PDB file of C-alpha atoms in Angstrom:
ATOM      1  CA  UNK A1282      32.342  17.746  12.926  1.00  0.00           C
ATOM      2  CA  UNK A1283      29.169  17.028  10.950  1.00  0.00           C
ATOM      3  CA  UNK A1284      31.223  17.299   7.722  1.00  0.00           C
ATOM      4  CA  UNK A1285      33.661  14.758   9.113  1.00  0.00           C
ATOM      5  CA  UNK A1286      30.824  12.387   9.894  1.00  0.00           C
ATOM      6  CA  UNK A1287      29.596  12.694   6.343  1.00  0.00           C
ATOM      7  CA  UNK A1288      33.075  12.041   4.994  1.00  0.00           C
ATOM      8  CA  UNK A1289      33.431   9.057   7.322  1.00  0.00           C
ATOM      9  CA  UNK A1290      30.096   7.603   6.169  1.00  0.00           C
ATOM     10  CA  UNK A1291      30.942   8.159   2.509  1.00  0.00           C
ATOM     11  CA  UNK A1292      34.365   6.444   2.999  1.00  0.00           C
ATOM     12  CA  UNK A1293      32.728   3.468   4.689  1.00  0.00           C
ATOM     13  CA  UNK A1294      30.006   3.110   2.114  1.00  0.00           C
ATOM     14  CA  UNK A1295      32.528   3.405  -0.724  1.00  0.00           C
ATOM     15  CA  UNK A1296      34.861   0.847   0.890  1.00  0.00           C
ATOM     16  CA  UNK A1297      32.195  -1.709   1.499  1.00  0.00           C
ATOM     17  CA  UNK A1298      30.661  -1.212  -1.927  1.00  0.00           C
ATOM     18  CA  UNK A1299      34.020  -1.537  -3.665  1.00  0.00           C
ATOM     19  CA  UNK A1300      34.845  -4.660  -1.695  1.00  0.00           C
ATOM     20  CA  UNK A1301      31.512  -6.319  -2.440  1.00  0.00           C
ATOM     21  CA  UNK A1302      31.811  -5.517  -6.152  1.00  0.00           C
ATOM     22  CA  UNK A1303      35.337  -6.932  -6.148  1.00  0.00           C
ATOM     23  CA  UNK A1304      34.087 -10.191  -4.608  1.00  0.00           C
ATOM     24  CA  UNK A1305      31.202 -10.450  -7.086  1.00  0.00           C
ATOM     25  CA  UNK A1306      33.465  -9.789 -10.050  1.00  0.00           C
ATOM     26  CA  UNK A1307      35.991 -12.412  -8.994  1.00  0.00           C
ATOM     27  CA  UNK A1308      33.216 -14.890  -8.379  1.00  0.00           C
ATOM     28  CA  UNK A1309      31.819 -14.208 -11.828  1.00  0.00           C
ATOM     29  CA  UNK A1310      35.309 -14.526 -13.313  1.00  0.00           C
ATOM     30  CA  UNK A1311      35.847 -17.914 -11.632  1.00  0.00           C
ATOM     31  CA  UNK A1312      32.507 -19.154 -12.929  1.00  0.00           C
ATOM     32  CA  UNK A1313      33.289 -17.936 -16.432  1.00  0.00           C
ATOM     33  CA  UNK A1314      36.620 -19.778 -16.408  1.00  0.00           C
ATOM     34  CA  UNK A1315      34.903 -22.931 -15.235  1.00  0.00           C
ATOM     35  CA  UNK A1316      32.490 -22.680 -18.216  1.00  0.00           C
ATOM     36  CA  UNK A1317      35.467 -21.985 -20.465  1.00  0.00           C
ATOM     37  CA  UNK A1318      35.550 -21.346 -24.178  1.00  0.00           C
ATOM     38  CA  UNK A1319      35.006 -17.897 -25.635  1.00  0.00           C
ATOM     39  CA  UNK A1320      32.767 -17.029 -22.711  1.00  0.00           C
ATOM     40  CA  UNK A1321      35.794 -16.830 -20.401  1.00  0.00           C
ATOM     41  CA  UNK A1322      37.539 -14.356 -22.695  1.00  0.00           C
ATOM     42  CA  UNK A1323      34.614 -11.928 -22.174  1.00  0.00           C
ATOM     43  CA  UNK A1324      35.759 -11.541 -18.557  1.00  0.00           C
ATOM     44  CA  UNK A1325      39.357 -10.578 -19.340  1.00  0.00           C
ATOM     45  CA  UNK A1326      38.714  -7.115 -18.016  1.00  0.00           C
ATOM     46  CA  UNK A1327      37.802  -8.318 -14.504  1.00  0.00           C
ATOM     47  CA  UNK A1328      41.363  -8.665 -13.224  1.00  0.00           C
ATOM     48  CA  UNK A1329      42.269  -5.117 -14.270  1.00  0.00           C
ATOM     49  CA  UNK A1330      39.030  -3.741 -12.812  1.00  0.00           C
ATOM     50  CA  UNK A1331      39.603  -5.477  -9.511  1.00  0.00           C
ATOM     51  CA  UNK A1332      43.205  -4.293  -9.397  1.00  0.00           C
ATOM     52  CA  UNK A1333      42.023  -0.697  -9.850  1.00  0.00           C
ATOM     53  CA  UNK A1334      39.266  -1.161  -7.261  1.00  0.00           C
ATOM     54  CA  UNK A1335      41.721  -2.597  -4.733  1.00  0.00           C
ATOM     55  CA  UNK A1336      43.927   0.464  -5.232  1.00  0.00           C
ATOM     56  CA  UNK A1337      40.952   2.745  -4.442  1.00  0.00           C
ATOM     57  CA  UNK A1338      39.924   0.517  -1.542  1.00  0.00           C
ATOM     58  CA  UNK A1339      43.292   0.886   0.096  1.00  0.00           C
ATOM     59  CA  UNK A1340      43.622   4.621  -0.406  1.00  0.00           C
ATOM     60  CA  UNK A1341      40.033   5.373   0.591  1.00  0.00           C
ATOM     61  CA  UNK A1342      40.457   3.601   3.946  1.00  0.00           C
ATOM     62  CA  UNK A1343      43.862   4.963   4.997  1.00  0.00           C
ATOM     63  CA  UNK A1344      42.185   8.060   6.523  1.00  0.00           C
ATOM     64  CA  UNK A1345      39.786   5.878   8.512  1.00  0.00           C
ATOM     65  CA  UNK A1346      42.666   3.707   9.729  1.00  0.00           C
ATOM     66  CA  UNK A1347      44.688   6.768  10.802  1.00  0.00           C
ATOM     67  CA  UNK A1348      41.714   8.269  12.621  1.00  0.00           C
ATOM     68  CA  UNK A1349      41.233   4.995  14.589  1.00  0.00           C
ATOM     69  CA  UNK A1350      44.972   4.797  15.447  1.00  0.00           C
ATOM     70  CA  UNK A1351      45.384   1.635  13.349  1.00  0.00           C
ATOM     71  CA  UNK A1352      48.622   2.656  11.572  1.00  0.00           C
ATOM     72  CA  UNK A1353      51.789   0.852  12.521  1.00  0.00           C
ATOM     73  CA  UNK A1354      53.855   2.575  15.161  1.00  0.00           C
ATOM     74  CA  UNK A1355      55.987   1.951  18.222  1.00  0.00           C
ATOM     75  CA  UNK A1356      53.748   3.530  20.888  1.00  0.00           C
ATOM     76  CA  UNK A1357      55.863   2.682  23.899  1.00  0.00           C
ATOM     77  CA  UNK A1358      58.932   4.401  22.474  1.00  0.00           C
ATOM     78  CA  UNK A1359      56.980   7.441  21.359  1.00  0.00           C
ATOM     79  CA  UNK A1360      55.488   7.904  24.775  1.00  0.00           C
ATOM     80  CA  UNK A1361      58.763   7.253  26.639  1.00  0.00           C
ATOM     81  CA  UNK A1362      60.595   9.772  24.405  1.00  0.00           C
ATOM     82  CA  UNK A1363      57.806  12.365  24.955  1.00  0.00           C
ATOM     83  CA  UNK A1364      57.866  11.844  28.708  1.00  0.00           C
ATOM     84  CA  UNK A1365      61.705  12.006  28.919  1.00  0.00           C
ATOM     85  CA  UNK A1366      62.107  15.079  26.712  1.00  0.00           C
ATOM     86  CA  UNK A1367      58.940  16.926  27.531  1.00  0.00           C
ATOM     87  CA  UNK A1368      58.306  17.416  23.800  1.00  0.00           C
ATOM     88  CA  UNK A1369      54.777  17.416  22.486  1.00  0.00           C
ATOM     89  CA  UNK A1370      55.689  14.445  20.311  1.00  0.00           C
ATOM     90  CA  UNK A1371      52.141  13.595  19.231  1.00  0.00           C
ATOM     91  CA  UNK A1372      51.622  17.143  17.926  1.00  0.00           C
ATOM     92  CA  UNK A1373      54.967  17.008  16.126  1.00  0.00           C
ATOM     93  CA  UNK A1374      54.006  13.680  14.552  1.00  0.00           C
ATOM     94  CA  UNK A1375      50.681  15.124  13.431  1.00  0.00           C
ATOM     95  CA  UNK A1376      52.310  18.272  11.999  1.00  0.00           C
ATOM     96  CA  UNK A1377      54.976  16.271  10.107  1.00  0.00           C
ATOM     97  CA  UNK A1378      52.379  13.789   8.897  1.00  0.00           C
ATOM     98  CA  UNK A1379      50.177  16.637   7.639  1.00  0.00           C
ATOM     99  CA  UNK A1380      52.995  18.341   5.770  1.00  0.00           C
ATOM    100  CA  UNK A1381      54.170  15.035   4.268  1.00  0.00           C
ATOM    101  CA  UNK A1382      50.618  14.118   3.130  1.00  0.00           C
ATOM    102  CA  UNK A1383      50.056  17.564   1.625  1.00  0.00           C
ATOM    103  CA  UNK A1384      53.341  17.162  -0.306  1.00  0.00           C
ATOM    104  CA  UNK A1385      52.172  13.773  -1.551  1.00  0.00           C
ATOM    105  CA  UNK A1386      48.779  15.235  -2.530  1.00  0.00           C
ATOM    106  CA  UNK A1387      50.646  17.882  -4.574  1.00  0.00           C
ATOM    107  CA  UNK A1388      52.876  15.215  -6.207  1.00  0.00           C
ATOM    108  CA  UNK A1389      49.838  13.021  -6.849  1.00  0.00           C
ATOM    109  CA  UNK A1390      47.987  15.917  -8.445  1.00  0.00           C
ATOM    110  CA  UNK A1391      50.984  16.688 -10.644  1.00  0.00           C
ATOM    111  CA  UNK A1392      51.204  13.048 -11.770  1.00  0.00           C
ATOM    112  CA  UNK A1393      47.450  12.823 -12.310  1.00  0.00           C
ATOM    113  CA  UNK A1394      47.406  16.004 -14.394  1.00  0.00           C
ATOM    114  CA  UNK A1395      50.418  14.815 -16.445  1.00  0.00           C
ATOM    115  CA  UNK A1396      48.931  11.398 -17.178  1.00  0.00           C
ATOM    116  CA  UNK A1397      45.550  12.961 -17.881  1.00  0.00           C
ATOM    117  CA  UNK A1398      47.214  15.191 -20.459  1.00  0.00           C
ATOM    118  CA  UNK A1399      48.866  12.215 -22.124  1.00  0.00           C
ATOM    119  CA  UNK A1400      45.437  10.626 -22.757  1.00  0.00           C
ATOM    120  CA  UNK A1401      46.671   7.091 -22.127  1.00  0.00           C
ATOM    121  CA  UNK A1402      43.998   4.379 -21.808  1.00  0.00           C
ATOM    122  CA  UNK A1403      44.113   1.121 -19.913  1.00  0.00           C
ATOM    123  CA  UNK A1404      44.416  -1.981 -22.146  1.00  0.00           C
ATOM    124  CA  UNK A1405      41.342  -3.974 -21.228  1.00  0.00           C
ATOM    125  CA  UNK A1406      38.994  -1.494 -19.548  1.00  0.00           C
ATOM    126  CA  UNK A1407      39.743   1.252 -22.036  1.00  0.00           C
ATOM    127  CA  UNK A1408      39.404   3.931 -19.343  1.00  0.00           C
ATOM    128  CA  UNK A1409      41.866   6.761 -18.795  1.00  0.00           C
ATOM    129  CA  UNK A1410      44.924   5.711 -16.802  1.00  0.00           C
ATOM    130  CA  UNK A1411      44.881   8.892 -14.747  1.00  0.00           C
ATOM    131  CA  UNK A1412      42.341   7.174 -12.449  1.00  0.00           C
ATOM    132  CA  UNK A1413      45.209   5.036 -11.135  1.00  0.00           C
ATOM    133  CA  UNK A1414      47.072   8.168 -10.040  1.00  0.00           C
ATOM    134  CA  UNK A1415      43.923   9.758  -8.583  1.00  0.00           C
ATOM    135  CA  UNK A1416      43.562   7.103  -5.866  1.00  0.00           C
ATOM    136  CA  UNK A1417      46.738   8.016  -3.868  1.00  0.00           C
ATOM    137  CA  UNK A1418      45.964  11.696  -4.328  1.00  0.00           C
ATOM    138  CA  UNK A1419      42.564  11.263  -2.679  1.00  0.00           C
ATOM    139  CA  UNK A1420      43.941   8.904  -0.031  1.00  0.00           C
ATOM    140  CA  UNK A1421      46.681  11.247   1.075  1.00  0.00           C
ATOM    141  CA  UNK A1422      44.221  14.181   1.157  1.00  0.00           C
ATOM    142  CA  UNK A1423      42.037  12.166   3.499  1.00  0.00           C
ATOM    143  CA  UNK A1424      45.051  11.347   5.675  1.00  0.00           C
ATOM    144  CA  UNK A1425      46.135  15.009   5.713  1.00  0.00           C
ATOM    145  CA  UNK A1426      42.630  15.926   6.947  1.00  0.00           C
ATOM    146  CA  UNK A1427      42.939  13.389   9.826  1.00  0.00           C
ATOM    147  CA  UNK A1428      46.426  14.628  10.778  1.00  0.00           C
ATOM    148  CA  UNK A1429      45.152  18.224  10.864  1.00  0.00           C
ATOM    149  CA  UNK A1430      42.082  17.323  12.901  1.00  0.00           C
ATOM    150  CA  UNK A1431      44.266  15.411  15.357  1.00  0.00           C
ATOM    151  CA  UNK A1432      46.758  18.301  15.568  1.00  0.00           C
ATOM    152  CA  UNK A1433      43.962  20.731  16.438  1.00  0.00           C
ATOM    153  CA  UNK A1434      42.369  18.348  18.930  1.00  0.00           C
ATOM    154  CA  UNK A1435      39.160  17.754  16.981  1.00  0.00           C
ATOM    155  CA  UNK A1436      39.797  13.988  16.962  1.00  0.00           C
ATOM    156  CA  UNK A1437      41.891  11.787  19.219  1.00  0.00           C
ATOM    157  CA  UNK A1438      43.565   9.301  16.922  1.00  0.00           C
ATOM    158  CA  UNK A1439      45.744   8.071  19.794  1.00  0.00           C
ATOM    159  CA  UNK A1440      42.810   7.081  22.020  1.00  0.00           C
ATOM    160  CA  UNK A1441      42.841   3.389  21.120  1.00  0.00           C
ATOM    161  CA  UNK A1442      46.558   2.957  21.595  1.00  0.00           C
ATOM    162  CA  UNK A1443      48.241   1.700  24.727  1.00  0.00           C
ATOM    163  CA  UNK A1444      50.064   4.526  26.457  1.00  0.00           C
ATOM    164  CA  UNK A1445      52.599   4.753  29.216  1.00  0.00           C
ATOM    165  CA  UNK A1446      51.707   8.355  30.033  1.00  0.00           C
TER     166      UNK A1446
END
């Protein structure tokens, strides 16, 4: 569980850092546009950079959201169905979620490797485009980890949700 605490801390630090850099870049971009002239054209890369950062921000925090039980769901139906059928529905959800996320990690890796091999660069940042495809790959790997930990009872991602059980 110490490893999970380290991952959690790294995710939080990365998310807060990315968000603060995004705010600072947009603020600088607005100031540059107010000044105008050729100075504003020097900040053309900001919008693409912030778009890339927001992509990483979303996918780096999906694991944290899943762990806290913050993903959308119909809890009352899930619990009623589990009670009526006697099925371990939460375990089934965790298992299906894990398999689905692992499949998406595999697809993301395939896409990332393909785009990396193509050598395409982004227009204004001039960085490899494969970084765009790396974000969902990392995000779904972090979600798969949380689904697995929940399945094996190492975390209780359902603790914060209202339950009829």
